């Protein structure tokens, strides 16, 4: 007998988008309960100075604040948040992570290898 495991979710702070996916159901056959993506473009806006643009960071932080409210309303059992290449490579990446912490989101800054493995699994 399969035991329900949800809701659990992941927030992916990527180079192009910021996405929240919430899963429910069973571990063997999870179902998507919620899926929202905001095209913040953190990686596309990295300028010659190596920084993400203020506009892109504000859009991403606005999405993250909304996602935080959604996950609280849903009553998440587990939530994992990861930040990838744009945040990892940008000079102002640490400033962005600090701003995330202020809204209650603490992303794990994953390596390029971890990012590639996640992509291979379709995460």
PDB file of C-alpha atoms in Angstrom:
ATOM      1  CA  UNK A   1       0.000   0.000   0.000  1.00  0.00           C
ATOM      2  CA  UNK A   2       1.339   3.402  -0.989  1.00  0.00           C
ATOM      3  CA  UNK A   3       1.315   6.056   1.722  1.00  0.00           C
ATOM      4  CA  UNK A   4       0.642   9.686   0.701  1.00  0.00           C
ATOM      5  CA  UNK A   5       3.727  11.831   1.144  1.00  0.00           C
ATOM      6  CA  UNK A   6       2.830  15.394   0.195  1.00  0.00           C
ATOM      7  CA  UNK A   7       2.679  18.137  -0.222  1.00  0.00           C
ATOM      8  CA  UNK A   8       6.359  18.623  -0.990  1.00  0.00           C
ATOM      9  CA  UNK A   9       7.907  21.087  -3.382  1.00  0.00           C
ATOM     10  CA  UNK A  10      10.884  22.621  -5.059  1.00  0.00           C
ATOM     11  CA  UNK A  11      11.752  26.167  -5.997  1.00  0.00           C
ATOM     12  CA  UNK A  12      14.266  26.417  -8.832  1.00  0.00           C
ATOM     13  CA  UNK A  13      15.968  29.795  -9.224  1.00  0.00           C
ATOM     14  CA  UNK A  14      17.395  29.419 -12.708  1.00  0.00           C
ATOM     15  CA  UNK A  15      19.093  31.603 -15.265  1.00  0.00           C
ATOM     16  CA  UNK A  16      15.848  32.198 -17.167  1.00  0.00           C
ATOM     17  CA  UNK A  17      13.031  31.496 -14.744  1.00  0.00           C
ATOM     18  CA  UNK A  18      12.038  31.106 -11.118  1.00  0.00           C
ATOM     19  CA  UNK A  19       9.724  28.147 -10.675  1.00  0.00           C
ATOM     20  CA  UNK A  20       7.700  26.512  -7.906  1.00  0.00           C
ATOM     21  CA  UNK A  21       6.388  22.967  -8.318  1.00  0.00           C
ATOM     22  CA  UNK A  22       4.393  21.291  -5.532  1.00  0.00           C
ATOM     23  CA  UNK A  23       3.831  17.531  -5.555  1.00  0.00           C
ATOM     24  CA  UNK A  24       1.322  15.353  -3.749  1.00  0.00           C
ATOM     25  CA  UNK A  25       0.106  11.794  -4.013  1.00  0.00           C
ATOM     26  CA  UNK A  26       2.516   8.953  -3.390  1.00  0.00           C
ATOM     27  CA  UNK A  27       6.270   8.739  -3.841  1.00  0.00           C
ATOM     28  CA  UNK A  28       5.868   6.135  -6.544  1.00  0.00           C
ATOM     29  CA  UNK A  29       3.283   8.127  -8.508  1.00  0.00           C
ATOM     30  CA  UNK A  30       3.529  11.793  -7.507  1.00  0.00           C
ATOM     31  CA  UNK A  31       1.066  14.268  -8.948  1.00  0.00           C
ATOM     32  CA  UNK A  32       1.634  17.955  -9.567  1.00  0.00           C
ATOM     33  CA  UNK A  33      -0.591  20.025  -7.300  1.00  0.00           C
ATOM     34  CA  UNK A  34       0.789  23.440  -8.249  1.00  0.00           C
ATOM     35  CA  UNK A  35       3.183  24.695 -10.925  1.00  0.00           C
ATOM     36  CA  UNK A  36       4.094  28.338 -11.487  1.00  0.00           C
ATOM     37  CA  UNK A  37       6.943  29.872 -13.446  1.00  0.00           C
ATOM     38  CA  UNK A  38       8.057  33.510 -13.663  1.00  0.00           C
ATOM     39  CA  UNK A  39      10.451  34.491 -16.448  1.00  0.00           C
ATOM     40  CA  UNK A  40      12.785  36.722 -14.412  1.00  0.00           C
ATOM     41  CA  UNK A  41      15.791  36.359 -16.733  1.00  0.00           C
ATOM     42  CA  UNK A  42      18.492  36.535 -14.068  1.00  0.00           C
ATOM     43  CA  UNK A  43      21.122  35.058 -16.400  1.00  0.00           C
ATOM     44  CA  UNK A  44      20.085  37.031 -19.468  1.00  0.00           C
ATOM     45  CA  UNK A  45      20.616  40.309 -17.666  1.00  0.00           C
ATOM     46  CA  UNK A  46      24.171  39.756 -16.444  1.00  0.00           C
ATOM     47  CA  UNK A  47      26.002  42.776 -17.792  1.00  0.00           C
ATOM     48  CA  UNK A  48      29.603  43.540 -18.634  1.00  0.00           C
ATOM     49  CA  UNK A  49      30.164  44.233 -14.936  1.00  0.00           C
ATOM     50  CA  UNK A  50      29.179  40.632 -14.103  1.00  0.00           C
ATOM     51  CA  UNK A  51      26.058  41.599 -12.141  1.00  0.00           C
ATOM     52  CA  UNK A  52      22.449  40.498 -12.504  1.00  0.00           C
ATOM     53  CA  UNK A  53      20.247  43.513 -13.224  1.00  0.00           C
ATOM     54  CA  UNK A  54      18.263  45.114 -10.419  1.00  0.00           C
ATOM     55  CA  UNK A  55      15.076  44.681 -12.481  1.00  0.00           C
ATOM     56  CA  UNK A  56      15.597  40.927 -12.906  1.00  0.00           C
ATOM     57  CA  UNK A  57      16.444  40.491  -9.225  1.00  0.00           C
ATOM     58  CA  UNK A  58      13.322  42.431  -8.182  1.00  0.00           C
ATOM     59  CA  UNK A  59      11.163  40.268 -10.451  1.00  0.00           C
ATOM     60  CA  UNK A  60      12.725  37.081  -9.052  1.00  0.00           C
ATOM     61  CA  UNK A  61      12.387  38.262  -5.440  1.00  0.00           C
ATOM     62  CA  UNK A  62       8.744  39.214  -6.050  1.00  0.00           C
ATOM     63  CA  UNK A  63       8.075  35.712  -7.373  1.00  0.00           C
ATOM     64  CA  UNK A  64       9.877  34.149  -4.403  1.00  0.00           C
ATOM     65  CA  UNK A  65       7.834  36.203  -1.923  1.00  0.00           C
ATOM     66  CA  UNK A  66       4.663  35.010  -3.659  1.00  0.00           C
ATOM     67  CA  UNK A  67       5.895  31.405  -3.670  1.00  0.00           C
ATOM     68  CA  UNK A  68       6.596  31.672   0.064  1.00  0.00           C
ATOM     69  CA  UNK A  69       2.973  32.696   0.666  1.00  0.00           C
ATOM     70  CA  UNK A  70       1.671  29.898  -1.568  1.00  0.00           C
ATOM     71  CA  UNK A  71       3.740  27.239   0.211  1.00  0.00           C
ATOM     72  CA  UNK A  72       2.561  28.450   3.612  1.00  0.00           C
ATOM     73  CA  UNK A  73      -1.057  28.352   2.462  1.00  0.00           C
ATOM     74  CA  UNK A  74      -0.643  24.836   1.066  1.00  0.00           C
ATOM     75  CA  UNK A  75       1.053  23.632   4.267  1.00  0.00           C
ATOM     76  CA  UNK A  76       4.206  22.186   2.755  1.00  0.00           C
ATOM     77  CA  UNK A  77       5.800  19.234   4.536  1.00  0.00           C
ATOM     78  CA  UNK A  78       9.125  19.737   2.741  1.00  0.00           C
ATOM     79  CA  UNK A  79      10.409  22.489   0.474  1.00  0.00           C
ATOM     80  CA  UNK A  80      13.789  22.566  -1.247  1.00  0.00           C
ATOM     81  CA  UNK A  81      15.034  25.726  -2.900  1.00  0.00           C
ATOM     82  CA  UNK A  82      18.006  25.755  -5.251  1.00  0.00           C
ATOM     83  CA  UNK A  83      19.824  28.512  -7.117  1.00  0.00           C
ATOM     84  CA  UNK A  84      21.809  27.703 -10.241  1.00  0.00           C
ATOM     85  CA  UNK A  85      24.309  29.250 -12.679  1.00  0.00           C
ATOM     86  CA  UNK A  86      23.151  32.875 -12.791  1.00  0.00           C
ATOM     87  CA  UNK A  87      23.267  33.312  -9.015  1.00  0.00           C
ATOM     88  CA  UNK A  88      26.391  31.168  -8.713  1.00  0.00           C
ATOM     89  CA  UNK A  89      28.315  33.120 -11.378  1.00  0.00           C
ATOM     90  CA  UNK A  90      27.122  36.705 -10.866  1.00  0.00           C
ATOM     91  CA  UNK A  91      29.221  39.095  -8.805  1.00  0.00           C
ATOM     92  CA  UNK A  92      26.090  40.186  -6.937  1.00  0.00           C
ATOM     93  CA  UNK A  93      24.925  36.601  -6.351  1.00  0.00           C
ATOM     94  CA  UNK A  94      25.684  36.829  -2.599  1.00  0.00           C
ATOM     95  CA  UNK A  95      23.568  40.014  -2.382  1.00  0.00           C
ATOM     96  CA  UNK A  96      20.690  38.209  -4.091  1.00  0.00           C
ATOM     97  CA  UNK A  97      20.959  35.277  -1.659  1.00  0.00           C
ATOM     98  CA  UNK A  98      20.927  37.708   1.280  1.00  0.00           C
ATOM     99  CA  UNK A  99      17.755  39.323  -0.112  1.00  0.00           C
ATOM    100  CA  UNK A 100      16.196  35.853  -0.432  1.00  0.00           C
ATOM    101  CA  UNK A 101      16.929  35.164   3.239  1.00  0.00           C
ATOM    102  CA  UNK A 102      15.136  38.366   4.240  1.00  0.00           C
ATOM    103  CA  UNK A 103      11.891  37.012   2.754  1.00  0.00           C
ATOM    104  CA  UNK A 104      12.323  33.604   4.370  1.00  0.00           C
ATOM    105  CA  UNK A 105      13.778  31.709   1.403  1.00  0.00           C
ATOM    106  CA  UNK A 106      17.211  30.124   1.849  1.00  0.00           C
ATOM    107  CA  UNK A 107      18.353  28.666  -1.465  1.00  0.00           C
ATOM    108  CA  UNK A 108      21.082  26.060  -1.703  1.00  0.00           C
ATOM    109  CA  UNK A 109      23.608  27.302  -4.251  1.00  0.00           C
ATOM    110  CA  UNK A 110      24.205  24.143  -6.253  1.00  0.00           C
ATOM    111  CA  UNK A 111      27.279  23.366  -8.343  1.00  0.00           C
ATOM    112  CA  UNK A 112      27.286  23.039 -12.110  1.00  0.00           C
ATOM    113  CA  UNK A 113      27.605  19.275 -11.706  1.00  0.00           C
ATOM    114  CA  UNK A 114      24.574  19.093  -9.376  1.00  0.00           C
ATOM    115  CA  UNK A 115      22.644  21.263 -11.819  1.00  0.00           C
ATOM    116  CA  UNK A 116      23.515  18.912 -14.698  1.00  0.00           C
ATOM    117  CA  UNK A 117      22.456  15.824 -12.729  1.00  0.00           C
ATOM    118  CA  UNK A 118      19.123  17.479 -11.869  1.00  0.00           C
ATOM    119  CA  UNK A 119      18.579  18.366 -15.524  1.00  0.00           C
ATOM    120  CA  UNK A 120      19.335  14.779 -16.531  1.00  0.00           C
ATOM    121  CA  UNK A 121      16.643  13.567 -14.132  1.00  0.00           C
ATOM    122  CA  UNK A 122      14.216  16.133 -15.519  1.00  0.00           C
ATOM    123  CA  UNK A 123      14.120  18.239 -12.369  1.00  0.00           C
TER     124      UNK A 123
END
